[in-house]
Short mmCIF file of C-alpha atoms in Angstrom, two decimals:
data_model
loop_
_atom_site.label_atom_id
_atom_site.label_comp_id
_atom_site.label_asym_id
_atom_site.label_seq_id
_atom_site.Cartn_x
_atom_site.Cartn_y
_atom_site.Cartn_z
CA MET Z 1 -24.52 -47.49 -40.33
CA LEU Z 2 -22.75 -45.48 -37.73
CA ASN Z 3 -20.17 -43.06 -39.18
CA VAL Z 4 -17.88 -42.55 -36.20
CA TYR Z 5 -15.42 -40.33 -38.09
CA ASP Z 6 -18.18 -37.94 -38.97
CA LEU Z 7 -19.44 -38.17 -35.42
CA GLU Z 8 -16.01 -37.31 -34.03
CA LYS Z 9 -15.86 -34.31 -36.32
CA LYS Z 10 -19.26 -33.19 -35.11
CA TYR Z 11 -18.13 -33.78 -31.54
CA ARG Z 12 -15.07 -31.55 -32.00
CA LEU Z 13 -17.26 -28.84 -33.52
CA TYR Z 14 -19.68 -29.22 -30.62
CA LYS Z 15 -16.87 -28.86 -28.07
CA LEU Z 16 -15.60 -25.82 -29.90
CA LYS Z 17 -19.13 -24.43 -29.85
CA ILE Z 18 -19.42 -25.15 -26.13
CA PHE Z 19 -16.08 -23.62 -25.27
CA MET Z 20 -16.37 -20.76 -27.72
CA PRO Z 21 -18.10 -18.40 -25.24
CA TYR Z 22 -15.39 -19.16 -22.69
CA ILE Z 23 -12.67 -18.73 -25.33
CA VAL Z 24 -14.26 -15.50 -26.51
CA ALA Z 25 -14.63 -14.30 -22.91
CA PHE Z 26 -11.02 -15.24 -22.17
CA VAL Z 27 -9.72 -13.61 -25.31
CA SER Z 28 -11.87 -10.53 -24.66
CA LEU Z 29 -10.55 -10.40 -21.11
CA CYS Z 30 -7.00 -10.70 -22.37
CA VAL Z 31 -7.60 -8.00 -24.96
CA ILE Z 32 -9.18 -5.76 -22.32
CA LEU Z 33 -6.27 -6.38 -19.98
CA ILE Z 34 -3.77 -5.69 -22.73
CA VAL Z 35 -5.61 -2.49 -23.67
CA ILE Z 36 -5.72 -1.43 -20.00
CA LEU Z 37 -2.02 -2.18 -19.60
CA PHE Z 38 -1.25 -0.38 -22.82
CA VAL Z 39 -3.30 2.65 -21.78
CA LYS Z 40 -1.69 2.63 -18.35
CA SER Z 41 1.79 2.27 -19.76
CA SER Z 42 1.13 5.04 -22.26
CA ASP Z 43 -0.18 7.18 -19.41
CA MET Z 44 2.97 6.41 -17.47
CA PHE Z 45 5.03 7.21 -20.52
CA LYS Z 46 3.11 10.44 -20.94
CA SER Z 47 3.53 11.30 -17.30
CA ASN Z 48 7.24 10.48 -17.53
CA LYS Z 49 7.44 12.57 -20.62
CA ALA Z 50 5.50 15.31 -18.87
CA GLN Z 51 7.86 15.04 -15.91
CA HIS Z 52 10.80 15.14 -18.26
CA ASN Z 53 9.31 18.14 -20.02
CA GLN Z 54 8.58 19.72 -16.67
CA LYS Z 55 12.18 19.11 -15.63
CA THR Z 56 13.35 20.56 -18.90
CA ILE Z 57 11.06 23.52 -18.41
CA GLN Z 58 12.28 23.91 -14.86
CA THR Z 59 15.86 23.75 -16.07
CA GLN Z 60 15.04 26.26 -18.74
CA ILE Z 61 13.32 28.43 -16.16
CA GLU Z 62 16.33 28.14 -13.88
CA GLN Z 63 18.58 28.96 -16.76
CA ALA Z 64 16.28 31.77 -17.66
CA LYS Z 65 16.37 32.89 -14.04
CA THR Z 66 20.12 32.83 -13.93
CA THR Z 67 20.58 34.35 -17.34
CA PRO Z 68 18.65 37.54 -16.64
CA LYS Z 69 20.55 37.83 -13.38
CA GLU Z 70 23.77 37.56 -15.23
CA GLU Z 71 22.45 39.94 -17.77
CA VAL Z 72 21.36 42.30 -15.02
CA ILE Z 73 24.73 41.96 -13.34
CA LYS Z 74 26.42 42.56 -16.64
CA LYS Z 75 24.08 45.43 -17.24
CA GLU Z 76 24.79 46.78 -13.82
CA ASN Z 77 28.49 46.43 -14.44
CA VAL Z 78 28.12 48.22 -17.72
CA GLU Z 79 25.98 50.85 -16.17
CA LYS Z 80 28.08 51.22 -13.07
CA ASN Z 81 30.35 53.34 -15.07
CA GLU Z 82 27.42 55.43 -16.00
CA THR Z 83 25.66 55.30 -12.63
CA LEU Z 84 23.85 58.44 -11.96
CA ILE Z 85 24.50 59.58 -8.45
CA LEU Z 86 21.79 61.78 -7.23
CA THR Z 87 22.46 63.99 -4.32
CA PRO Z 88 20.17 66.57 -2.86
CA SER Z 89 20.34 69.73 -4.80
CA LEU Z 90 21.56 72.72 -2.90
CA ASN Z 91 20.13 75.23 -5.30
CA PHE Z 92 17.17 75.62 -3.06
CA MET Z 93 19.50 77.37 -0.60
CA SER Z 94 20.06 80.19 -3.01
CA ASN Z 95 16.32 80.28 -3.67
CA ILE Z 96 15.73 80.52 0.07
CA LYS Z 97 18.01 83.50 0.03
CA ASP Z 98 16.26 85.13 -2.89
CA SER Z 99 12.77 84.37 -1.77
CA PRO Z 100 12.08 83.32 1.75
CA SER Z 101 8.76 81.86 0.82
CA GLU Z 102 8.72 78.26 -0.27
CA VAL Z 103 9.39 78.03 -3.93
CA ARG Z 104 9.11 74.91 -5.96
CA PHE Z 105 10.95 74.51 -9.18
CA GLN Z 106 11.70 71.68 -11.55
CA ARG Z 107 14.83 70.93 -13.35
CA VAL Z 108 15.16 68.53 -16.15
CA ILE Z 109 18.36 66.63 -15.96
CA ASN Z 110 19.70 64.05 -18.22
CA LYS Z 111 22.92 62.24 -18.11
CA GLU Z 112 24.62 64.62 -20.46
CA GLN Z 113 23.44 67.66 -18.62
CA ARG Z 114 24.69 66.16 -15.40
CA LYS Z 115 28.17 65.81 -16.91
CA LYS Z 116 28.10 69.49 -17.60
CA SER Z 117 27.58 70.38 -13.98
CA THR Z 118 30.09 72.66 -12.44
CA GLU Z 119 33.32 71.47 -10.95
CA GLN Z 120 32.38 72.90 -7.60
CA GLU Z 121 29.29 70.85 -7.48
CA GLU Z 122 31.25 67.76 -8.37
CA ILE Z 123 33.69 68.34 -5.57
CA GLU Z 124 30.88 68.91 -3.16
CA GLN Z 125 29.15 65.83 -4.37
CA GLU Z 126 32.25 63.74 -4.00
CA GLU Z 127 32.71 65.02 -0.50
CA ALA Z 128 29.14 64.29 0.35
CA LYS Z 129 29.47 60.87 -1.21
CA GLN Z 130 32.22 60.01 1.22
CA GLU Z 131 30.15 60.91 4.19
CA LEU Z 132 26.61 60.24 3.19
CA GLU Z 133 24.90 57.16 2.10
CA PRO Z 134 24.56 57.81 -1.57
CA VAL Z 135 21.22 57.33 -3.17
CA ILE Z 136 21.90 55.19 -6.19
CA ILE Z 137 19.30 54.73 -8.82
CA GLU Z 138 19.90 52.10 -11.38
CA GLU Z 139 19.52 53.73 -14.65
CA ILE Z 140 18.23 52.00 -17.68
CA GLU Z 141 20.37 52.67 -20.65
CA LEU Z 142 19.05 55.83 -22.08
CA ASP Z 143 18.12 56.26 -25.58
CA LYS Z 144 19.69 59.48 -26.67
CA SER Z 145 16.80 60.20 -28.94
CA HIS Z 146 14.50 59.96 -25.93
CA PRO Z 147 16.49 61.37 -23.07
CA LEU Z 148 15.40 60.40 -19.62
CA LYS Z 149 13.84 63.23 -17.76
CA ILE Z 150 14.23 63.21 -14.03
CA GLN Z 151 12.17 65.67 -12.20
CA ARG Z 152 13.56 66.77 -8.92
CA GLN Z 153 11.91 68.93 -6.37
CA ASN Z 154 14.37 71.11 -4.49
CA THR Z 155 12.74 72.67 -1.55
CA GLN Z 156 13.71 73.83 1.85
CA ASP Z 157 12.03 70.70 3.10
CA ASP Z 158 15.04 68.76 1.87
CA LEU Z 159 17.40 70.44 4.35
CA SER Z 160 14.84 70.27 7.12
CA LEU Z 161 14.47 66.56 6.39
CA VAL Z 162 18.25 66.13 6.77
CA LEU Z 163 18.18 68.16 9.96
CA GLU Z 164 15.35 66.00 11.25
CA ARG Z 165 17.24 62.83 10.43
CA PHE Z 166 20.38 64.21 12.10
CA SER Z 167 18.46 65.05 15.26
CA LYS Z 168 17.30 61.44 15.39
CA ASN Z 169 20.56 59.62 14.81
CA ASN Z 170 23.39 62.15 15.27
CA ASN Z 171 25.12 60.85 12.22
CA PRO Z 172 28.30 62.97 11.62
CA ALA Z 173 27.90 62.51 7.89
CA LEU Z 174 24.56 64.30 8.07
CA SER Z 175 25.94 67.12 10.20
CA LEU Z 176 28.88 67.51 7.79
CA PHE Z 177 26.39 67.58 4.91
CA ILE Z 178 24.42 70.32 6.67
CA ALA Z 179 27.59 72.27 7.43
CA LYS Z 180 28.64 72.15 3.79
CA LYS Z 181 25.22 73.24 2.59
CA TYR Z 182 25.14 76.12 4.99
CA TYR Z 183 28.61 77.03 3.81
CA GLU Z 184 27.40 77.06 0.22
CA MET Z 185 24.48 79.15 1.30
CA GLN Z 186 27.09 81.50 2.88
CA ASN Z 187 25.46 80.98 6.22
CA TYR Z 188 28.88 80.71 7.85
CA HIS Z 189 27.66 80.77 11.39
CA GLN Z 190 25.58 77.68 10.81
CA SER Z 191 28.30 76.01 8.76
CA TYR Z 192 30.76 76.73 11.60
CA ASN Z 193 28.30 75.32 14.16
CA TYR Z 194 27.56 72.09 12.25
CA ALA Z 195 31.27 71.59 11.40
CA LEU Z 196 32.03 71.98 15.07
CA ILE Z 197 29.27 69.51 15.96
CA THR Z 198 30.69 67.08 13.42
CA ASN Z 199 34.18 67.40 14.85
CA ARG Z 200 32.88 66.75 18.35
CA ILE Z 201 31.13 63.59 17.17
CA ASN Z 202 34.08 62.41 15.11
CA ASP Z 203 37.34 64.38 15.05
CA ASN Z 204 38.89 62.34 12.23
CA ILE Z 205 36.80 63.74 9.39
CA GLU Z 206 39.08 65.81 7.21
CA ALA Z 207 36.28 67.52 5.27
CA SER Z 208 34.67 68.67 8.50
CA TRP Z 209 37.88 70.36 9.65
CA ILE Z 210 38.25 72.03 6.27
CA VAL Z 211 34.67 73.41 6.38
CA PHE Z 212 35.25 74.45 9.98
CA ALA Z 213 38.44 76.37 9.06
CA LYS Z 214 36.87 77.96 5.96
CA SER Z 215 33.84 79.08 8.02
CA LEU Z 216 36.19 80.68 10.58
CA VAL Z 217 38.01 82.55 7.82
CA LYS Z 218 34.68 83.76 6.40
CA LEU Z 219 33.62 84.89 9.85
CA GLY Z 220 36.84 86.90 10.09
CA ARG Z 221 38.51 84.61 12.58
CA ARG Z 222 41.53 83.93 10.38
CA ASP Z 223 43.98 83.24 13.20
CA GLU Z 224 41.74 80.67 14.80
CA ALA Z 225 41.41 79.00 11.43
CA ILE Z 226 45.20 78.85 10.96
CA LYS Z 227 45.68 77.55 14.46
CA THR Z 228 43.04 74.91 14.00
CA LEU Z 229 44.46 73.75 10.68
CA LYS Z 230 47.97 73.58 12.05
CA SER Z 231 46.83 71.49 14.97
CA TYR Z 232 44.86 69.27 12.64
CA PHE Z 233 47.79 68.97 10.20
CA GLU Z 234 50.14 67.94 12.96
CA TYR Z 235 47.70 65.33 14.00
CA SER Z 236 46.55 64.02 10.61
CA LYS Z 237 49.20 65.15 8.12
CA SER Z 238 46.35 65.99 5.78
CA THR Z 239 47.55 67.45 2.51
CA GLN Z 240 44.22 69.13 1.98
CA ALA Z 241 44.52 70.82 5.36
CA LYS Z 242 48.07 71.87 4.55
CA THR Z 243 47.02 73.27 1.18
CA LEU Z 244 44.19 75.27 2.76
CA LEU Z 245 46.53 76.47 5.53
CA GLU Z 246 49.00 77.73 2.96
CA GLU Z 247 46.28 79.46 0.98
CA ILE Z 248 44.98 81.20 4.10
CA GLU Z 249 48.42 82.22 5.18
CA ARG Z 250 49.24 83.59 1.71
CA GLY Z 251 45.91 85.34 1.58
CA LYS Z 252 44.63 83.38 -1.37
CA PHE Z 253 41.65 82.26 0.59
CA ARG Z 254 39.89 84.90 2.39
CA MET A 1 -15.10 -61.44 -27.41
CA LYS A 2 -15.11 -57.99 -25.93
CA ASN A 3 -16.95 -56.50 -28.84
CA ASN A 4 -19.67 -59.12 -28.28
CA ILE A 5 -20.26 -57.67 -24.86
CA PHE A 6 -20.90 -54.27 -26.38
CA GLU A 7 -23.03 -55.77 -29.13
CA ASN A 8 -25.13 -57.59 -26.53
CA SER A 9 -25.34 -54.50 -24.39
CA LYS A 10 -26.49 -52.56 -27.41
CA ASP A 11 -29.35 -54.95 -28.02
CA VAL A 12 -30.57 -54.55 -24.45
CA PHE A 13 -31.54 -51.00 -25.24
CA LEU A 14 -33.49 -51.68 -28.38
CA ASP A 15 -36.73 -49.72 -28.15
CA SER A 16 -39.36 -52.37 -27.47
CA VAL A 17 -42.52 -52.77 -25.40
CA ASP A 18 -41.88 -56.39 -24.61
CA SER A 19 -43.10 -57.09 -21.09
CA LYS A 20 -40.06 -59.30 -20.62
CA ASP A 21 -37.87 -56.17 -20.77
CA TYR A 22 -39.84 -54.51 -18.00
CA VAL A 23 -37.48 -53.27 -15.29
CA GLN A 24 -38.74 -53.38 -11.77
CA LEU A 25 -38.13 -50.07 -10.05
CA ASP A 26 -39.58 -49.33 -6.62
CA ARG A 27 -41.57 -46.29 -7.55
CA VAL A 28 -42.66 -47.73 -10.90
CA SER A 29 -43.64 -51.02 -9.26
CA SER A 30 -45.92 -49.27 -6.81
CA ILE A 31 -47.58 -47.44 -9.72
CA TYR A 32 -48.03 -50.71 -11.53
CA GLN A 33 -49.56 -52.34 -8.50
CA SER A 34 -51.90 -49.39 -8.22
CA LEU A 35 -52.95 -49.90 -11.86
CA LYS A 36 -53.40 -53.59 -11.31
CA SER A 37 -55.64 -53.06 -8.32
CA SER A 38 -57.63 -50.40 -10.19
CA VAL A 39 -58.38 -52.93 -12.89
CA LYS A 40 -59.83 -55.26 -10.29
CA LYS A 41 -62.17 -52.57 -9.03
CA PRO A 42 -65.63 -52.20 -10.60
CA LEU A 43 -64.54 -49.21 -12.65
CA LYS A 44 -65.81 -48.31 -16.08
CA MET A 45 -62.51 -46.86 -17.28
CA VAL A 46 -58.91 -46.35 -16.20
CA LEU A 47 -56.81 -43.59 -17.74
CA LEU A 48 -53.06 -44.05 -17.94
CA TYR A 49 -51.31 -40.91 -19.11
CA GLY A 50 -47.85 -39.41 -19.30
CA LYS A 51 -45.33 -37.89 -21.64
CA PRO A 52 -44.00 -39.97 -24.54
CA GLY A 53 -41.33 -42.44 -23.45
CA THR A 54 -42.44 -42.68 -19.84
CA GLY A 55 -43.39 -46.35 -20.17
CA LYS A 56 -47.16 -46.30 -20.80
CA SER A 57 -47.03 -48.89 -23.54
CA MET A 58 -44.70 -51.04 -21.47
CA PHE A 59 -47.17 -50.82 -18.57
CA LEU A 60 -50.02 -51.80 -20.83
CA ASN A 61 -48.07 -54.75 -22.19
CA LYS A 62 -46.99 -55.78 -18.73
CA LEU A 63 -50.61 -55.62 -17.58
CA TYR A 64 -51.70 -57.66 -20.54
CA TYR A 65 -48.94 -60.20 -19.86
CA ASP A 66 -49.82 -60.45 -16.17
CA LEU A 67 -53.64 -60.56 -16.45
CA SER A 68 -54.17 -62.53 -19.61
CA ALA A 69 -53.76 -65.78 -17.72
CA SER A 70 -56.57 -65.01 -15.27
CA GLN A 71 -59.09 -63.03 -17.32
CA LYS A 72 -60.10 -61.99 -20.77
CA VAL A 73 -57.78 -59.19 -21.83
CA ILE A 74 -57.55 -57.66 -25.27
CA ILE A 75 -54.84 -55.19 -26.21
CA TYR A 76 -54.82 -52.85 -29.19
CA GLN A 77 -51.37 -51.34 -29.39
CA THR A 78 -52.21 -49.65 -32.65
CA PRO A 79 -55.48 -47.74 -32.80
CA ILE A 80 -58.14 -49.10 -35.17
CA LEU A 81 -59.44 -45.91 -36.56
CA ASP A 82 -62.22 -47.34 -38.70
CA GLU A 83 -65.35 -47.66 -36.58
CA SER A 84 -66.69 -50.82 -38.21
CA GLU A 85 -63.34 -52.53 -38.07
CA PHE A 86 -62.96 -51.52 -34.43
CA PHE A 87 -66.33 -53.03 -33.42
CA LYS A 88 -65.79 -56.13 -35.58
CA SER A 89 -62.39 -56.64 -33.87
CA LEU A 90 -64.02 -56.26 -30.45
CA ALA A 91 -66.80 -58.74 -31.37
CA GLN A 92 -64.24 -61.21 -32.56
CA ASP A 93 -61.78 -60.82 -29.65
CA ILE A 94 -64.30 -60.61 -26.79
CA PHE A 95 -67.18 -62.77 -27.96
CA ASP A 96 -65.54 -64.79 -30.71
CA ILE A 97 -68.18 -63.56 -33.14
CA GLU A 98 -67.05 -63.05 -36.63
CA HIS A 99 -69.22 -60.46 -38.27
CA LYS A 100 -69.25 -60.20 -42.00
CA GLY A 101 -69.93 -56.89 -43.59
CA GLU A 102 -70.23 -53.56 -41.79
CA LEU A 103 -70.71 -53.51 -38.02
CA ASN A 104 -71.97 -50.25 -36.56
CA PHE A 105 -72.19 -49.20 -32.95
CA THR A 106 -75.87 -50.21 -32.55
CA GLN A 107 -75.25 -53.67 -33.99
CA PHE A 108 -72.22 -54.12 -31.71
CA MET A 109 -74.27 -52.99 -28.66
CA ASN A 110 -76.78 -55.75 -29.52
CA ILE A 111 -73.96 -58.31 -29.68
CA VAL A 112 -72.69 -57.14 -26.27
CA LYS A 113 -76.22 -57.33 -24.77
CA ASN A 114 -76.86 -60.81 -26.14
CA ASN A 115 -73.45 -62.28 -25.17
CA SER A 116 -72.73 -60.76 -21.79
CA VAL A 117 -72.57 -63.15 -18.89
CA GLU A 118 -73.09 -61.52 -15.53
CA ASP A 119 -71.24 -64.09 -13.45
CA LEU A 120 -68.06 -63.98 -15.49
CA GLU A 121 -65.41 -61.31 -15.05
CA VAL A 122 -65.86 -58.35 -17.34
CA PRO A 123 -63.47 -58.50 -20.29
CA LEU A 124 -60.66 -55.90 -20.21
CA VAL A 125 -59.77 -53.94 -23.33
CA LEU A 126 -56.42 -52.12 -23.35
CA LEU A 127 -56.25 -49.26 -25.85
CA ASP A 128 -52.83 -47.75 -26.46
CA GLU A 129 -52.39 -44.36 -28.12
CA ALA A 130 -56.01 -43.49 -27.50
CA GLN A 131 -55.42 -39.87 -28.40
CA LEU A 132 -55.55 -41.00 -32.03
CA TYR A 133 -59.21 -42.00 -31.79
CA SER A 134 -61.74 -39.43 -32.93
CA ASP A 135 -63.99 -37.64 -30.49
CA VAL A 136 -67.04 -39.51 -31.84
CA MET A 137 -65.25 -42.82 -31.41
CA MET A 138 -64.22 -41.91 -27.89
CA GLU A 139 -67.81 -41.01 -27.08
CA LYS A 140 -68.98 -44.45 -28.32
CA ILE A 141 -66.24 -46.13 -26.24
CA ARG A 142 -67.57 -44.24 -23.23
CA LEU A 143 -71.14 -45.43 -23.94
CA LEU A 144 -69.83 -48.96 -24.30
CA SER A 145 -68.07 -48.77 -20.92
CA ASP A 146 -71.30 -47.47 -19.36
CA THR A 147 -72.94 -50.85 -20.10
CA ARG A 148 -70.36 -52.40 -17.65
CA SER A 149 -70.06 -55.27 -20.10
CA VAL A 150 -66.56 -54.14 -21.21
CA LYS A 151 -63.86 -52.39 -19.12
CA PHE A 152 -61.33 -50.11 -20.80
CA VAL A 153 -57.81 -49.12 -19.87
CA ILE A 154 -56.63 -46.40 -22.18
CA THR A 155 -53.31 -44.57 -22.49
CA LEU A 156 -52.95 -40.93 -23.50
CA HIS A 157 -50.01 -38.69 -24.15
CA LYS A 158 -49.93 -35.91 -21.66
CA THR A 159 -50.13 -32.83 -23.80
CA ASN A 160 -52.39 -29.83 -23.68
CA LYS A 161 -54.52 -31.34 -26.39
CA GLU A 162 -54.85 -34.71 -24.66
CA ASP A 163 -55.61 -32.97 -21.40
CA LEU A 164 -58.45 -31.24 -23.19
CA ILE A 165 -59.70 -34.58 -24.55
CA ALA A 166 -59.57 -36.07 -21.10
CA LYS A 167 -61.40 -33.11 -19.72
CA GLU A 168 -64.13 -33.24 -22.34
CA HIS A 169 -64.77 -36.97 -22.56
CA PHE A 170 -63.64 -38.61 -19.39
CA LYS A 171 -64.02 -35.99 -16.70
CA THR A 172 -67.12 -37.55 -15.15
CA ARG A 173 -66.59 -41.15 -16.23
CA ILE A 174 -63.06 -42.07 -15.35
CA TRP A 175 -62.77 -43.30 -11.86
CA GLU A 176 -59.09 -43.89 -11.82
CA THR A 177 -56.26 -41.90 -13.41
CA ILE A 178 -52.63 -42.89 -13.20
CA GLU A 179 -49.80 -40.65 -14.32
CA LEU A 180 -46.42 -41.92 -15.42
CA GLY A 181 -43.29 -39.83 -15.36
CA ASN A 182 -39.62 -39.91 -16.22
CA ALA A 183 -37.09 -41.68 -14.03
CA LEU A 184 -35.39 -39.79 -11.26
CA GLY A 185 -31.59 -39.45 -11.17
CA ASN A 186 -30.95 -42.34 -8.85
CA GLU A 187 -33.59 -44.49 -10.57
CA LEU A 188 -31.92 -44.09 -13.93
CA LYS A 189 -28.71 -45.77 -12.79
CA ILE A 190 -30.72 -48.69 -11.37
CA TYR A 191 -32.76 -48.86 -14.55
CA ILE A 192 -29.63 -49.04 -16.76
CA GLN A 193 -27.77 -51.51 -14.61
CA LYS A 194 -30.80 -53.74 -14.04
CA LYS A 195 -31.46 -53.91 -17.75
CA LEU A 196 -27.82 -54.87 -18.45
CA ILE A 197 -27.56 -57.36 -15.60
CA LYS A 198 -30.85 -58.91 -16.68
CA ALA A 199 -29.25 -59.54 -20.07
CA GLY A 200 -26.04 -60.85 -18.47
CA CYS A 201 -23.91 -57.82 -19.39
CA TYR A 202 -22.21 -57.44 -16.02
CA ASP A 203 -19.02 -55.80 -17.34
CA THR A 204 -20.83 -53.05 -19.12
CA ALA A 205 -23.20 -52.59 -16.16
CA ASN A 206 -20.17 -51.81 -13.98
CA MET A 207 -18.94 -49.20 -16.44
CA PHE A 208 -21.64 -46.75 -15.39
CA SER A 209 -20.44 -44.45 -12.64
CA GLN A 210 -22.74 -41.92 -11.01
CA SER A 211 -21.11 -39.07 -12.94
CA SER A 212 -21.68 -40.73 -16.28
CA VAL A 213 -25.28 -41.52 -15.32
CA ASN A 214 -25.70 -37.91 -14.23
CA LEU A 215 -24.57 -36.78 -17.66
CA ILE A 216 -27.00 -39.24 -19.28
CA TYR A 217 -29.76 -37.95 -17.02
CA LYS A 218 -28.87 -34.39 -17.93
CA LEU A 219 -29.21 -35.26 -21.60
CA THR A 220 -32.32 -37.46 -21.46
CA LYS A 221 -34.01 -35.92 -18.40
CA GLY A 222 -34.73 -39.48 -17.26
CA ASN A 223 -36.94 -40.31 -20.20
CA TYR A 224 -36.80 -44.09 -20.71
CA ARG A 225 -37.15 -44.01 -24.46
CA GLU A 226 -34.47 -41.32 -24.87
CA THR A 227 -32.19 -43.19 -22.49
CA ASN A 228 -32.64 -46.39 -24.44
CA LYS A 229 -31.86 -44.65 -27.68
CA LEU A 230 -28.77 -42.98 -26.21
CA LEU A 231 -27.39 -46.16 -24.68
CA TYR A 232 -28.06 -48.16 -27.83
CA THR A 233 -25.94 -45.64 -29.79
CA LEU A 234 -23.34 -45.54 -27.02
CA PHE A 235 -22.73 -49.25 -27.16
CA ASP A 236 -22.81 -49.12 -30.93
CA ILE A 237 -19.96 -46.58 -30.86
CA TYR A 238 -18.07 -48.64 -28.29
CA SER A 239 -18.49 -51.65 -30.50
CA TRP A 240 -17.07 -49.71 -33.45
CA TYR A 241 -14.05 -48.53 -31.47
CA ILE A 242 -13.36 -52.03 -30.20
CA GLN A 243 -13.37 -53.32 -33.73
CA ASN A 244 -11.48 -50.44 -35.38
CA SER A 245 -9.41 -48.63 -32.79
CA PRO A 246 -9.40 -50.48 -29.49
CA ASN A 247 -6.46 -48.55 -28.05
CA SER A 248 -8.20 -45.22 -28.36
CA ILE A 249 -10.84 -45.97 -25.72
CA LYS A 250 -10.99 -47.10 -22.14
CA THR A 251 -13.53 -49.74 -21.13
CA ASP A 252 -13.34 -49.40 -17.37
CA GLU A 253 -15.75 -46.47 -17.35
CA VAL A 254 -18.19 -44.98 -19.79
CA SER A 255 -16.45 -42.13 -21.54
CA LYS A 256 -18.01 -38.71 -21.37
CA LYS A 257 -16.88 -38.14 -24.92
CA ILE A 258 -18.77 -41.17 -26.19
CA ILE A 259 -21.88 -40.23 -24.23
CA GLU A 260 -21.81 -36.82 -25.90
CA MET A 261 -21.10 -38.37 -29.30
CA SER A 262 -24.11 -40.60 -28.76
CA ALA A 263 -26.20 -37.60 -27.79
CA ILE A 264 -25.08 -35.82 -30.97
CA HIS A 265 -26.02 -38.82 -33.05
CA THR A 266 -29.44 -39.23 -31.44
CA GLY A 267 -30.18 -35.52 -31.64
CA LEU A 268 -30.15 -34.88 -27.91
CA ILE A 269 -27.29 -32.46 -28.52
CA ASP A 270 -27.62 -29.97 -31.32
CA ALA A 271 -24.06 -29.87 -32.60
#
């Protein structure tokens, strides 16, 4: 006797068996696709995250870039007050006097020692600072326990270098510098000459007229010095010129 | 009444070798004519071989049905394996001699020699399922055919073993060999419809489209016996549905589902 119910059941199982490879293949394909999509999306997420991190890093770097700048600026501002202004030493002039041969010597300077420099030197430096391009070295904050040692070589080459530079560009600041140095070296003829050169290049430099007048006094040409200062005072109303004029006239400066 | 159609259609495909159920197909008809003409030739033996279900037995029955009116034809559809019984049956059927007691080959050869009539047509013995006979028996059948007093038409299953038998025993003696095969795709549809129309089942004959026949062919590979079994089950299932759940099936075309259910039931599909 034919059992159709049983046969239908067998038929359904058979169909399932037939379609099972296709179902499995389809499901496998779906799973593979899902896995691929998941992997891709996770990669994208990672890349986004990486980009985000990169952006963050970049921002941090930028911040870091700006921060040190600010810090440096701040540091510079802090240190500006303590900026060490180095100017060519003129001691070599006296050494030239004492020993004509080229002598090299070293001087250890620290910030404290520099403060103890003589008033005359400071005045000279200030004067030179007005005329010359100052050489500024940013100084790292010094540890007092380990004072910074700056070695400077003062030689006659320094002056010759300035002379060489002046011959190239005829800068009145350089000629004034040379005049002052010669004056310090008591080489009044040269100081007179370079002060005169400076005045010819630029006749509005007060310091140059002062050096010029002082050199004249030292060379024994007191009247010329007074005349020059008077003329200059009338023209510029310089207090410094007036003060020097009075000193010469009173005989304080000779 | 509709379920009667399916019941009738079911009966058409009962596995039988009745010559009345023989379906005339072009290719099969030409083979049959070839067999028929071979029988008329002065041959000692004709070998009809093919795979199971290809219609060998039907051919043999058809031949018996067609020739029995004009000549002496004896058919043994079931092999008689006992030698004495076999020769006693032959003596009885060919020469109407009833032998009592044991009848061996020598005694039977004497009967043949004494009763043969040269003018009359040689009696034809049709042996179905000849592969079941022993080698010794087949050798005696060969010797018997050599006397030209009896002509044999034998059928063999085409297997490696039967091929070997044919090679060993009939290689030099068989003058005619005819091979039967399964139906081709287009033949199967004609076979099914002719069988149904022959039985008056026109409605069910029209239910078979080419696609449904193709599926049947795919399942049965055109084997007549397998096709008969499948269609018998198919109409049995249809009959059940008509009786129990007529709305769940369509009767305008054979359902693929029911074909496959039939195949599951008959073992053509391993569910």
